[in-house]
Structures are given as structure tokens and as C-alpha cells.
Tab-separated table of C-alpha atoms in Angstrom:
chain	number	residue	atom	x	y	z
H	236	MET	CA	72.195	326.457	87.469
H	237	GLU	CA	70.666	326.228	90.944
H	238	ARG	CA	67.198	326.346	89.416
H	239	GLN	CA	68.067	323.483	87.043
H	240	HIS	CA	69.316	321.381	89.950
H	241	ALA	CA	66.138	322.141	91.890
H	242	VAL	CA	63.918	321.101	88.964
H	243	THR	CA	65.926	317.873	88.534
H	244	LEU	CA	65.603	317.070	92.258
H	245	ILE	CA	61.844	317.742	92.265
H	246	SER	CA	61.394	315.561	89.161
H	247	PHE	CA	63.353	312.740	90.800
H	248	LEU	CA	61.273	312.917	93.988
H	249	LEU	CA	58.011	313.035	92.034
H	250	ALA	CA	59.091	310.041	89.964
H	251	THR	CA	59.836	308.090	93.146
H	252	VAL	CA	56.417	308.905	94.605
H	253	PHE	CA	54.726	308.151	91.277
H	254	ALA	CA	56.494	304.788	90.916
H	255	HIS	CA	55.249	303.719	94.359
H	256	ASN	CA	51.712	304.934	93.778
H	257	VAL	CA	51.134	304.027	90.144
H	258	LEU	CA	51.105	300.355	91.101
H	259	ASP	CA	48.678	300.954	93.961
H	260	ALA	CA	46.170	302.952	91.931
H	261	LYS	CA	42.604	301.643	92.085
H	262	PRO	CA	41.777	300.789	89.427
H	263	PRO	CA	45.378	300.147	88.298
H	264	LEU	CA	46.965	302.435	85.773
H	265	LEU	CA	47.732	299.967	82.992
H	266	PHE	CA	49.779	302.372	80.896
H	267	VAL	CA	52.866	303.588	82.702
H	268	SER	CA	54.852	304.696	79.660
H	269	SER	CA	52.704	307.736	79.035
H	270	ALA	CA	51.971	308.349	82.687
H	271	ALA	CA	54.463	311.161	83.097
H	272	THR	CA	57.007	313.299	81.355
H	273	PHE	CA	59.738	311.716	83.528
H	274	GLY	CA	60.307	308.860	81.066
H	275	PRO	CA	60.077	305.086	81.598
H	276	SER	CA	63.721	304.784	82.693
H	277	LEU	CA	63.316	307.021	85.725
H	278	ILE	CA	60.005	305.486	86.798
H	279	CYS	CA	60.983	301.810	86.298
H	280	SER	CA	64.192	302.267	88.290
H	281	ARG	CA	62.142	303.510	91.252
H	282	ILE	CA	59.685	300.578	91.368
H	283	PRO	CA	60.655	298.472	94.413
H	284	GLY	CA	61.555	294.806	94.047
H	285	LEU	CA	62.806	294.751	90.433
H	286	SER	CA	66.201	293.338	89.437
H	287	PRO	CA	68.394	295.194	86.905
H	288	GLU	CA	67.255	292.867	84.087
H	289	GLN	CA	63.594	293.346	85.028
H	290	ILE	CA	64.070	297.118	85.108
H	291	ARG	CA	65.467	296.922	81.564
H	292	ILE	CA	62.386	294.951	80.402
H	293	CYS	CA	60.137	297.487	82.156
H	294	GLU	CA	61.878	300.297	80.267
H	295	GLU	CA	61.400	298.458	76.962
H	296	GLN	CA	57.690	297.722	77.569
H	297	PRO	CA	56.423	299.983	80.382
H	298	THR	CA	52.790	299.447	79.373
H	299	LEU	CA	52.932	295.885	80.730
H	300	ILE	CA	54.386	296.358	84.198
H	301	ASN	CA	51.023	296.542	85.973
H	302	CYS	CA	49.804	293.438	84.161
H	303	ILE	CA	52.955	291.569	85.239
H	304	ARG	CA	52.462	292.816	88.791
H	305	GLN	CA	48.926	291.440	88.794
H	306	GLY	CA	50.339	288.055	87.764
H	307	TYR	CA	52.684	288.088	90.776
H	308	LYS	CA	49.785	288.995	93.089
H	309	GLU	CA	47.478	286.273	91.769
H	310	ALA	CA	50.309	283.730	92.039
H	311	ALA	CA	50.976	284.709	95.669
H	312	LYS	CA	47.265	284.483	96.490
H	313	GLU	CA	46.958	281.006	94.955
H	314	CYS	CA	50.161	279.853	96.648
H	315	LYS	CA	48.727	280.873	100.023
H	316	ASN	CA	45.538	278.985	99.235
H	317	GLN	CA	47.333	275.782	98.220
H	318	PHE	CA	49.620	275.785	101.283
H	319	ARG	CA	47.188	277.173	103.853
H	320	ASN	CA	47.409	273.942	105.883
H	321	ASN	CA	51.183	273.421	105.556
H	322	ARG	CA	53.980	274.626	107.803
H	323	TRP	CA	55.255	276.764	104.931
H	324	ASN	CA	52.234	278.781	103.832
H	325	CYS	CA	53.625	281.417	101.433
H	326	THR	CA	53.060	284.264	103.894
H	327	VAL	CA	56.249	286.067	102.803
H	328	LEU	CA	55.369	286.132	99.098
H	329	GLY	CA	54.651	289.714	98.083
H	330	GLN	CA	55.272	290.969	101.622
H	331	SER	CA	57.939	293.624	101.024
H	332	SER	CA	57.163	294.166	97.329
H	333	ASP	CA	54.538	292.968	94.867
H	334	PHE	CA	57.383	291.494	92.827
H	335	ASP	CA	58.710	289.346	95.666
H	336	ASP	CA	58.968	285.610	95.022
H	337	LEU	CA	60.768	284.980	98.288
H	338	ALA	CA	61.408	281.406	99.353
H	339	ILE	CA	64.587	279.736	100.572
H	340	PRO	CA	66.610	279.251	97.344
H	341	GLY	CA	67.057	275.717	96.082
H	342	THR	CA	64.183	274.177	98.091
H	343	LYS	CA	60.949	272.532	96.956
H	344	GLU	CA	59.066	275.568	98.232
H	345	ALA	CA	61.136	277.856	96.008
H	346	ALA	CA	60.398	275.505	93.098
H	347	PHE	CA	56.641	275.883	93.624
H	348	ALA	CA	56.846	279.660	94.124
H	349	GLN	CA	58.858	280.148	90.922
H	350	SER	CA	56.594	277.940	88.802
H	351	MET	CA	53.442	279.579	90.210
H	352	VAL	CA	54.741	283.103	89.547
H	353	SER	CA	55.782	282.143	86.012
H	354	ALA	CA	52.322	280.712	85.295
H	355	GLY	CA	50.650	283.713	86.961
H	356	VAL	CA	52.419	286.222	84.697
H	357	VAL	CA	51.452	284.223	81.580
H	358	TYR	CA	47.875	284.064	82.903
H	359	THR	CA	47.383	287.810	83.401
H	360	ILE	CA	49.199	288.801	80.181
H	361	THR	CA	47.169	286.311	78.104
H	362	ARG	CA	43.923	287.408	79.760
H	363	ALA	CA	44.677	291.049	79.001
H	364	CYS	CA	45.465	290.122	75.373
H	365	SER	CA	42.156	288.294	74.859
H	366	MET	CA	40.231	291.203	76.429
H	367	GLY	CA	41.860	293.685	74.069
H	368	ASN	CA	43.572	295.643	76.855
H	369	LEU	CA	47.026	295.381	75.250
H	370	SER	CA	47.934	296.665	71.807
H	371	GLU	CA	50.921	294.298	71.546
H	372	CYS	CA	48.792	291.134	71.259
H	373	ASN	CA	45.311	289.880	70.422
H	374	CYS	CA	43.293	286.662	70.019
H	375	ASP	CA	44.757	283.583	68.339
H	376	ARG	CA	43.183	283.534	64.840
H	377	GLU	CA	45.358	280.761	63.388
H	378	LYS	CA	42.571	278.152	63.195
H	379	TRP	CA	39.674	280.599	62.970
H	380	GLY	CA	37.017	279.368	60.491
H	381	GLN	CA	38.461	275.848	60.169
H	382	ASN	CA	36.306	272.772	60.809
H	383	SER	CA	37.371	270.169	63.361
H	384	ARG	CA	37.125	266.410	62.955
H	385	LYS	CA	34.235	266.353	65.425
H	386	GLY	CA	32.096	268.676	63.300
H	387	TRP	CA	32.443	271.988	65.108
H	388	MET	CA	34.134	275.118	63.751
H	389	TRP	CA	36.947	277.130	65.273
H	390	GLY	CA	35.716	280.622	66.137
H	391	GLY	CA	35.420	283.118	68.949
H	392	CYS	CA	38.542	284.502	70.609
H	393	SER	CA	41.004	281.722	71.366
H	394	VAL	CA	43.648	282.854	73.841
H	395	ASP	CA	47.101	283.428	72.387
H	396	THR	CA	49.603	282.237	75.019
H	397	GLY	CA	52.686	282.837	72.850
H	398	TYR	CA	53.178	286.487	73.762
H	399	GLY	CA	52.615	285.908	77.486
H	400	MET	CA	54.874	282.828	77.511
H	401	ASN	CA	57.758	284.753	75.951
H	402	LEU	CA	57.364	287.787	78.225
H	403	SER	CA	57.025	285.626	81.364
H	404	ARG	CA	60.170	283.689	80.425
H	405	ARG	CA	62.211	286.882	80.032
H	406	PHE	CA	60.849	288.716	83.076
H	407	VAL	CA	60.719	285.919	85.677
H	408	ASN	CA	64.049	284.400	84.573
H	409	GLY	CA	65.563	287.886	84.841
H	410	ARG	CA	65.053	287.859	88.604
H	411	HIS	CA	68.257	285.886	89.287
H	412	ASN	CA	71.187	287.427	87.428
H	413	THR	CA	73.988	285.016	88.371
H	414	HIS	CA	74.398	281.996	86.092
H	415	ASP	CA	74.691	279.377	88.856
H	416	ALA	CA	72.840	276.283	90.099
H	417	ILE	CA	69.927	278.357	91.475
H	418	TYR	CA	69.519	280.090	88.102
H	419	LEU	CA	69.324	276.731	86.287
H	420	MET	CA	66.838	275.393	88.833
H	421	ASN	CA	64.603	278.490	88.637
H	422	LYS	CA	64.741	278.450	84.835
H	423	HIS	CA	63.579	274.817	84.770
H	424	ASN	CA	60.752	275.403	87.280
H	425	ASN	CA	59.607	278.576	85.514
H	426	LYS	CA	59.242	276.595	82.292
H	427	ALA	CA	57.288	273.856	84.099
H	428	GLY	CA	54.818	276.449	85.389
H	429	ARG	CA	54.269	277.893	81.908
H	430	GLN	CA	53.731	274.421	80.457
H	431	VAL	CA	51.051	273.614	83.044
H	432	LEU	CA	49.055	276.665	81.980
H	433	LYS	CA	49.331	275.703	78.307
H	434	GLU	CA	48.294	272.092	78.990
H	435	LYS	CA	45.294	273.169	81.088
H	436	LEU	CA	43.669	275.401	78.453
H	437	VAL	CA	39.974	274.501	78.155
H	438	LEU	CA	37.794	274.168	75.071
H	439	GLU	CA	34.646	276.315	75.224
H	440	CYS	CA	31.848	276.126	72.672
H	441	LYS	CA	28.711	278.051	71.757
H	442	CYS	CA	25.713	276.610	69.929
H	443	HIS	CA	23.905	278.390	67.081
H	444	GLY	CA	20.463	277.477	65.768
H	445	LEU	CA	16.749	278.171	65.975
H	446	SER	CA	14.872	277.650	69.262
H	447	GLY	CA	18.031	276.739	71.160
H	448	SER	CA	19.065	273.952	68.794
H	449	CYS	CA	22.728	273.220	68.141
H	450	THR	CA	22.839	272.935	64.366
H	451	THR	CA	26.232	274.619	64.281
H	452	ARG	CA	28.825	275.045	66.985
H	453	THR	CA	31.836	277.340	67.268
H	454	CYS	CA	34.587	276.602	69.780
H	455	TRP	CA	37.689	278.337	71.092
H	456	LYS	CA	40.476	277.852	73.607
H	457	ALA	CA	40.061	279.658	76.933
H	458	LEU	CA	42.148	280.070	80.081
H	459	PRO	CA	41.441	277.728	83.003
H	460	SER	CA	40.929	279.107	86.490
H	461	ILE	CA	44.113	279.936	88.405
H	462	ARG	CA	42.975	277.337	90.980
H	463	VAL	CA	43.331	274.520	88.415
H	464	ILE	CA	46.915	275.602	87.710
H	465	GLY	CA	47.712	275.805	91.435
H	466	GLU	CA	46.319	272.339	92.125
H	467	ARG	CA	48.384	270.837	89.317
H	468	LEU	CA	51.577	272.526	90.497
H	469	LYS	CA	50.870	271.347	94.060
H	470	GLU	CA	50.903	267.778	92.683
H	471	TYR	CA	54.236	268.557	91.015
H	472	TYR	CA	55.511	269.900	94.370
H	473	TYR	CA	54.804	266.619	96.149
H	474	ASN	CA	56.537	264.695	93.343
H	475	ALA	CA	59.480	267.092	92.936
H	476	VAL	CA	62.850	265.484	92.149
H	477	ARG	CA	66.229	266.377	93.591
H	478	VAL	CA	68.901	267.419	91.120
H	479	SER	CA	72.590	268.256	90.982
H	480	VAL	CA	74.490	270.493	88.588
H	481	ILE	CA	76.941	269.429	85.893
H	482	THR	CA	79.697	272.005	85.378
H	483	VAL	CA	82.078	272.590	82.468
H	484	ASP	CA	85.452	274.314	82.436
H	485	SER	CA	85.625	277.878	81.146
H	486	ASN	CA	88.095	280.768	81.188
H	487	ARG	CA	86.592	281.938	84.472
H	488	GLY	CA	86.615	278.508	86.101
H	489	PRO	CA	83.894	275.832	86.436
H	490	LYS	CA	80.571	276.994	84.953
H	491	PRO	CA	77.168	275.356	85.723
H	492	GLU	CA	75.886	273.912	82.446
H	493	TYR	CA	72.789	271.761	83.038
H	494	LEU	CA	70.835	269.755	85.648
H	495	VAL	CA	70.800	265.997	86.178
H	496	LEU	CA	68.922	263.774	88.616
H	497	LYS	CA	70.689	263.325	91.943
H	498	SER	CA	69.917	259.597	91.894
H	499	GLU	CA	70.858	259.087	88.239
H	500	LYS	CA	73.665	261.347	87.045
H	501	SER	CA	73.266	260.488	83.366
H	502	ARG	CA	69.601	261.503	83.166
H	503	LYS	CA	68.135	264.985	82.918
H	504	PRO	CA	64.907	265.826	84.809
H	505	ASP	CA	61.621	265.771	82.914
H	506	SER	CA	60.565	269.224	81.693
H	507	ARG	CA	57.165	268.855	83.392
H	508	SER	CA	58.571	268.123	86.871
H	509	LEU	CA	59.627	270.556	89.590
H	510	VAL	CA	63.232	270.256	90.725
H	511	TYR	CA	65.100	271.255	93.867
H	512	ALA	CA	68.715	271.147	95.022
H	513	ASN	CA	68.551	271.631	98.810
H	514	ASP	CA	66.559	270.038	101.610
H	515	SER	CA	63.620	272.033	102.981
H	516	HIS	CA	63.684	273.524	106.453
H	517	THR	CA	61.214	272.391	109.086
H	518	TYR	CA	59.594	275.880	109.056
H	519	CYS	CA	58.659	275.362	112.710
H	520	VAL	CA	60.569	278.208	114.357
H	521	ARG	CA	60.532	281.851	113.329
H	522	ASP	CA	63.683	282.945	111.485
H	523	ILE	CA	63.620	286.548	110.241
H	524	ARG	CA	66.859	286.165	108.276
H	525	LEU	CA	65.461	283.297	106.188
H	526	GLY	CA	61.950	284.743	106.041
H	527	ILE	CA	60.374	281.901	108.042
H	528	PRO	CA	57.393	283.074	110.170
H	529	GLY	CA	57.160	279.785	112.110
H	530	THR	CA	53.952	278.002	113.068
H	531	LYS	CA	53.198	279.806	116.313
H	532	ASP	CA	49.594	281.078	116.487
H	533	ARG	CA	48.529	278.854	113.578
H	534	VAL	CA	45.139	277.080	113.697
H	535	CYS	CA	45.455	273.291	113.695
H	536	ASN	CA	43.060	270.351	113.506
H	537	VAL	CA	43.341	268.068	116.535
H	538	THR	CA	41.487	265.185	114.835
H	539	SER	CA	43.390	265.329	111.538
H	540	THR	CA	46.297	263.117	110.500
H	541	SER	CA	47.356	265.207	107.477
H	542	ASP	CA	49.435	268.395	107.132
H	543	ASP	CA	46.998	270.528	109.163
H	544	SER	CA	47.051	268.231	112.202
H	545	CYS	CA	48.210	269.653	115.527
H	546	ASP	CA	50.991	267.055	115.735
H	547	SER	CA	52.423	268.124	112.383
H	548	LEU	CA	51.685	271.840	112.357
H	549	CYS	CA	52.791	272.481	115.944
H	550	CYS	CA	56.042	270.522	115.448
H	551	GLU	CA	55.371	268.435	118.587
H	552	ARG	CA	55.354	271.558	120.804
H	553	GLY	CA	51.756	270.852	121.730
H	554	HIS	CA	48.718	273.071	121.372
H	555	ASP	CA	46.421	275.089	123.602
H	556	THR	CA	42.684	274.629	123.970
H	557	HIS	CA	40.651	277.813	124.147
H	558	ASN	CA	37.125	277.676	125.547
H	559	PHE	CA	34.510	280.074	124.292
H	560	THR	CA	31.086	280.558	125.820
H	561	GLU	CA	28.333	280.426	123.223
H	562	VAL	CA	24.866	281.689	124.123
H	563	THR	CA	22.044	280.316	121.978
H	564	GLN	CA	18.252	280.370	121.956
H	565	CYS	CA	16.871	277.008	123.122
H	566	ARG	CA	13.746	275.311	124.532
H	567	CYS	CA	11.566	277.496	122.373
H	568	LYS	CA	7.779	277.249	122.814
H	569	PHE	CA	4.977	278.565	120.681
H	570	HIS	CA	2.337	280.519	122.595
H	571	TRP	CA	-1.118	281.161	121.103
H	572	CYS	CA	-1.333	283.514	119.374
H	573	CYS	CA	1.303	284.293	117.982
H	574	GLN	CA	4.543	284.345	119.905
H	575	VAL	CA	7.595	282.131	120.352
H	576	ARG	CA	9.436	282.307	123.655
H	577	CYS	CA	12.910	280.848	124.152
H	578	LYS	CA	15.408	280.463	126.944
H	579	GLU	CA	19.082	281.220	126.708
H	580	CYS	CA	21.384	278.207	126.790
H	581	VAL	CA	25.104	278.516	127.471
H	582	GLN	CA	27.477	276.106	125.795
H	583	ASN	CA	31.280	275.944	125.800
H	584	VAL	CA	32.810	275.553	122.352
H	585	ALA	CA	36.385	274.253	122.423
H	586	LEU	CA	38.771	275.351	119.692
H	587	LYS	CA	42.095	273.560	119.281
H	588	GLU	CA	44.796	275.929	118.135
H	589	SER	CA	48.571	276.020	117.850
H	590	LEU	CA	48.770	279.009	120.165
H	591	GLU	CA	51.612	279.410	122.604
H	592	ILE	CA	51.681	281.645	125.634
H	593	GLU	CA	52.753	285.132	124.566
H	594	CYS	CA	54.992	287.015	126.935
H	595	HIS	CA	56.444	290.497	127.308
H	596	CYS	CA	59.713	291.144	129.119
H	597	HIS	CA	60.185	293.998	131.573
H	598	GLY	CA	63.551	295.144	132.862
H	599	THR	CA	66.375	297.604	132.422
H	600	SER	CA	68.471	297.585	129.220
H	601	GLY	CA	66.229	295.007	127.574
H	602	SER	CA	66.657	292.416	130.347
H	603	CYS	CA	63.888	289.985	131.249
H	604	SER	CA	63.904	290.237	134.997
H	605	MET	CA	60.110	290.067	134.970
H	606	ARG	CA	57.697	288.636	132.401
H	607	THR	CA	53.989	289.052	131.909
H	608	CYS	CA	52.188	286.440	129.802
H	609	TRP	CA	48.720	286.059	128.328
H	610	GLN	CA	46.620	284.165	125.841
H	611	ALA	CA	44.664	285.975	123.158
H	612	LEU	CA	41.428	285.113	121.410
H	613	PRO	CA	41.655	283.914	117.815
H	614	THR	CA	40.043	285.828	114.983
H	615	LEU	CA	36.468	284.983	114.027
H	616	ARG	CA	37.868	283.720	110.705
H	617	LYS	CA	39.781	280.997	112.584
H	618	VAL	CA	36.603	280.001	114.420
H	619	GLY	CA	34.742	279.844	111.107
H	620	LEU	CA	37.424	277.665	109.477
H	621	ILE	CA	37.224	275.127	112.284
H	622	LEU	CA	33.423	275.070	112.295
H	623	ARG	CA	33.397	274.631	108.504
H	624	GLN	CA	35.665	271.607	108.905
H	625	ARG	CA	33.310	270.183	111.557
H	626	TYR	CA	30.369	270.847	109.245
H	627	GLU	CA	32.006	268.642	106.612
H	628	GLU	CA	32.477	265.893	109.239
H	629	SER	CA	29.072	266.265	110.925
H	630	ALA	CA	27.234	263.134	112.103
H	631	ARG	CA	23.590	262.127	111.817
H	632	VAL	CA	21.960	261.335	115.172
H	633	ARG	CA	18.676	260.173	116.620
H	634	ALA	CA	17.036	260.499	120.022
H	635	TYR	CA	17.405	257.625	122.470
H	636	LYS	CA	14.102	257.106	124.306
H	637	ILE	CA	13.667	255.901	127.886
H	638	PRO	CA	10.473	255.034	129.842
H	639	SER	CA	8.872	257.654	132.094
H	640	ARG	CA	5.544	258.135	133.924
H	641	TYR	CA	4.257	259.928	130.829
H	642	GLY	CA	5.463	257.277	128.429
H	643	ARG	CA	8.709	257.039	126.516
H	644	ARG	CA	10.608	260.315	126.216
H	645	ASP	CA	13.741	261.511	124.472
H	646	ALA	CA	16.693	261.255	126.851
H	647	PHE	CA	19.888	261.863	124.835
H	648	LEU	CA	21.340	261.675	121.332
H	649	THR	CA	23.070	258.668	119.806
H	650	LEU	CA	24.791	258.183	116.468
H	651	ASN	CA	22.499	256.940	113.737
H	652	THR	CA	25.058	254.284	112.771
H	653	ASN	CA	25.422	253.048	116.358
H	654	GLY	CA	22.334	253.267	118.543
H	655	TYR	CA	24.316	253.261	121.817
H	656	GLN	CA	27.230	255.584	121.068
H	657	LYS	CA	26.886	259.261	121.903
H	658	PRO	CA	28.372	261.877	119.561
H	659	SER	CA	31.546	263.670	120.599
H	660	PRO	CA	31.003	267.074	122.253
H	661	LYS	CA	33.064	268.628	119.434
H	662	THR	CA	30.984	267.064	116.641
H	663	LEU	CA	28.251	268.974	114.815
H	664	VAL	CA	25.116	266.810	114.645
H	665	HIS	CA	21.990	266.768	112.486
H	666	VAL	CA	18.771	264.754	112.533
H	667	ASP	CA	17.533	264.933	108.937
H	668	TYR	CA	19.202	264.757	105.569
H	669	SER	CA	19.765	268.102	103.868
H	670	PRO	CA	17.610	269.025	100.859
H	671	ASN	CA	19.430	269.836	97.626
H	672	TYR	CA	18.613	273.573	97.993
H	673	CYS	CA	18.195	273.826	94.214
H	674	GLU	CA	14.562	275.015	94.015
H	675	ARG	CA	13.000	277.920	95.889
H	676	SER	CA	10.731	276.994	98.804
H	677	ALA	CA	9.283	279.816	100.906
H	678	GLY	CA	7.898	277.381	103.493
H	679	LYS	CA	11.328	275.852	104.106
H	680	ARG	CA	13.159	279.172	103.752
H	681	ILE	CA	15.126	277.901	100.752
H	682	THR	CA	16.053	280.649	98.300
H	683	GLY	CA	17.182	278.235	95.569
H	684	THR	CA	20.101	278.742	93.214
H	685	VAL	CA	18.303	280.558	90.383
H	686	ASP	CA	20.283	283.650	89.302
H	687	ARG	CA	23.259	282.688	91.475
H	688	GLU	CA	26.633	283.629	90.007
H	689	CYS	CA	28.803	280.594	89.280
H	690	ASN	CA	32.257	279.689	87.970
H	691	LYS	CA	31.948	277.697	84.775
H	692	THR	CA	35.565	276.435	84.875
H	693	SER	CA	35.398	275.151	88.455
H	694	THR	CA	34.598	271.581	89.462
H	695	GLU	CA	34.068	272.493	93.122
H	696	GLU	CA	31.002	273.759	94.980
H	697	GLY	CA	31.026	277.147	93.240
H	698	GLY	CA	31.109	275.586	89.774
H	699	CYS	CA	28.151	276.053	87.431
H	700	GLU	CA	27.610	272.316	87.092
H	701	LEU	CA	26.996	271.819	90.829
H	702	LEU	CA	25.527	275.180	91.767
H	703	CYS	CA	22.997	275.235	88.924
H	704	CYS	CA	21.811	271.664	89.693
H	705	GLY	CA	22.072	270.602	86.056
H	706	ARG	CA	19.726	273.361	84.802
H	707	GLY	CA	22.513	275.139	82.924
H	708	TYR	CA	23.471	278.774	83.132
H	709	ASN	CA	23.048	282.058	81.287
H	710	THR	CA	25.943	284.155	80.069
H	711	HIS	CA	25.752	287.892	80.795
H	712	GLU	CA	28.084	290.464	79.327
H	713	ILE	CA	29.062	293.244	81.712
H	714	VAL	CA	30.862	296.437	80.715
H	715	HIS	CA	33.394	297.676	83.299
H	716	LYS	CA	34.567	301.285	82.992
H	717	TRP	CA	37.603	302.907	84.595
H	718	LYS	CA	40.152	305.685	84.192
H	719	CYS	CA	43.256	304.785	82.153
H	720	ASN	CA	46.054	306.216	79.971
H	721	CYS	CA	46.709	308.706	82.741
H	722	LYS	CA	49.284	311.408	82.073
H	723	PHE	CA	50.954	313.696	84.566
H	724	HIS	CA	51.019	317.302	83.334
H	725	TRP	CA	53.436	319.828	84.776
H	726	CYS	CA	52.388	321.244	87.098
H	727	CYS	CA	50.422	319.610	88.775
H	728	TYR	CA	47.515	317.490	87.630
H	729	VAL	CA	46.820	314.059	86.148
H	730	LYS	CA	44.613	313.722	83.080
H	731	CYS	CA	43.058	310.342	82.245
H	732	LYS	CA	41.000	308.797	79.482
H	733	ASN	CA	37.928	306.631	79.956
H	734	CYS	CA	38.529	302.939	79.252
H	735	LYS	CA	36.140	300.027	79.358
H	736	GLU	CA	36.262	296.254	79.108
H	737	ARG	CA	33.633	293.629	78.545
H	738	ARG	CA	33.587	290.503	80.675
H	739	GLU	CA	31.249	287.570	81.002
H	740	VAL	CA	29.330	286.669	84.166
H	741	PHE	CA	27.577	283.316	84.447
H	742	ARG	CA	24.322	282.948	86.385
H	743	CYS	CA	22.258	279.829	86.996
H	744	LYS	CA	19.043	279.361	85.028
């Protein structure tokens, strides 16, 4: 009997350790159900951050838990990108558990977080389906082989969002178990996030013919980038509508039934809008209980008038200016033959930040009879972010000439648009227009963009259309191999199979 109890205890402890580590495996272990002889029930119950309903879904389909987790992580990453300049910047999402969707319930921020997580889970599940990584789903073959009105034929592997939409609805809605106003609000916002992904699917085509001609064309539906979904949901966030709950009588008292607009009680909110019930906090001051980190130590833009401005981000507390000494090579001269000699120039670079003075108390029993305070340097990433912003706002200048005994000489710089105004000390300046950097030029030290990897779904600087300078791009198929289908064998080793997936990489012509 004692031996049986000991074996049970060891199995329980191993399952706890396995549940914490199976999600952190690199590469991830996609198949949890066969990962151990403990059984899905024991492992799923030990994964941190899951609600009882989510644990039940994990037990039903344990092979999908890592894919769902990846959806939560990608949603948190995109949320932090979209709100990087706002007071609330999603820093608490995924902090204590990968399955955290923490935000103050009922607020606009919670509405965005819920919709982004819901879309993220659909995204990763659908992507895994189209890659053939899941046996439960595959490509959408419904229209395969049919001709469209525009002359092209349906082919390839169109993404099938149905399976991911259904699983995301069950799993993300299962987070909040109480049927109250917050549950109705989350359910509405989760659906809005899934709809955005479905509406943003892109049509991709491939030409077939001799010598690069396009005599026939096959097309399929593909997933957009997660950035496109985040940008759309950010627009929904700014246009979110406030709602109230209509209740009906039941045996257990008033029961929340459905949502209506706060301003118009007879009208339900549109299914494509985000809704909220409570006012947002200012998010200025740190509040551990509510999960608010505050805006202390945040980088702000002193010249901006938007969300990232020092006035807005620092909540009118003011900001500190930190001076950094930058040593550069200057006054370089070419000496025959063949040497360039330069002097060292020292320049102060001012960085405006929302830093406050940090202090440490000293005294008996936690008292603060004496305080020591200091200011710390920012990270190099903060410096780079500010300089990148100044790069975008750089000004073209020219030299103002004055007479001298040797003729007219350059005296100082003035703005090209105003011959008498000097540039601000904080402004980056340039004399010539930039080349397009498309073609290689050894003389100008331009490497060109040939063979650069690009994102074909992006419309920003990294997109294939901009990066490839209109030359088009080549599609390369890459095979990625990793260990999967890992099983724990008593006692004590893990045996894995070799899995592989094919993915496409796009490089400029």
C-alpha cells in the first residue's frame, strides 16, 4: 500500500513538472495527449492559467493545447505592438501565464484584449491546419477546381477557418464561467475578433504557362498577417461603444440576457463593433491589485501631440531630460597616400523620457527616515526608438556662407525651406536626398535589395512591394524539421519522432 501511494505521488509530481515544461519546450511539443502515461486529465489540470471549462476542452483535445497557447502569445505580442505608445500597453498580458488575458474587466482595454486573443487562437489553429500539422482539419476544398467569374480557377490550399473559429469560440469564451454582464461583453468581443480575421483573408494566385506567361491562374484564400488584424481591431477600439445589460427574471433572480447600447436602450450593438461597460482607468499610477504598471520610466516624445507625447504619457507629472555624451569622428582629412585622419568631436544628445527620480528608503522597521535617490540610464533600445522617430522627422539643410579673407566660406547650417532659420539641436539633418537603395552600387556602398527576405502580405516598409522596388519576388520552399510526438517512458526517458513542415519564404528578385 505504501509503495502504491509513493508511485501515485511521484506520478503526480512528474505530471506537474511535465505540464509546466511541455509548454516551454523548444521547439514546442505539439502533441500532449501521447506525451506521457499520466493521461490528459492529470496533465491539463496542472497547466497554469486554465479555467475549469478550458481544462475540460484540453482533456477532450490535448493535441491542440500548444497551438492555442501560441495564439495567446501572438495576440499578446501584437497587443503590445499596437499599444506601445499608449498609457495602457498590454504589459500584463501573458505575464503570470501564457493563457492570461488580463485587463480590467468591462473596459475598452479588456474588449481589445479579448478580441485579439480570440482572433489569435483562430489564426494559429487555421495556420496549423493549412500546414498539415493537425489531423483534425485540413485545407478548404469546397471550391477547389471551380472557375471564377474573373477567369481564374480555385486551387491550392485555401485556409479553412471553420475549425479554428469553433475551437476559439469554445476555448476563449470558457475563460469566464459566470453568466453575467462581463460574460456577455467578452462573448460579443470574442466574436468581433474572429469576424475580423475572416473578413481580412487575402486572395493569393499563382500563374501557369510557358516562359512566365499567365495563360492559366489558380487562386486560394490565405491568412493575412497578424499585424493587419491588430490594426483593424485597434480601429474598433477607438470606436468602441458603451453598452448596458438587459436582464430577465428567472428562478434564481434577475439573469443577464443580452446587451443594448447605453445611449439607445432599444438597439443592440453591431456584431463588428467592440463593446465595453465600464470607464477606463487613467493607467497613470502603478496599482498591483488591478495589474496597472503605471507610466513611470516610459519613453515619451516631447514634440508629439498624440498618445506618445510627454504631456499625455506622463499624466502631467512632467519628464526628465537625460544628457548623453556622444563621441564621433569629425573633421576628417585625406592624407596622400593613403590615409584618413579624424579628430574626435564630443556632442551632447538629449533624450526626453518619462523618468522619475527613483529612491530607496533606509530605516528601522521599514521606515523612511533617510532616502537615497538616483537617475538611471535608459536602455539602448529606448535611445534607438527616439532616434528612429527623429530620422522620420529629419530636415534637409544647406550651408550658409559668409565672406572671409579667403572668399566665402560655410559658417553654419540653415533649413532648406527657410534660408535664415537654423535647425533645432534635437533635429537630425541631411544635405542630399536619399537614393532609393534598390540597386547595388559598390562605389556608394549600397548593397541593394536583391535576395532580401520580404513579407508579401505587408503594406509597410518590409512588404515585398516596397522592398523589392517593383521587381517582384521569388518564392522559396523551406523544410523545417523538429522533434515531435514525444512520449515519456517509465522510467525515465522521452522518445520523440522526427516531424517536418514546409513553409514559404519570399525573397526579392
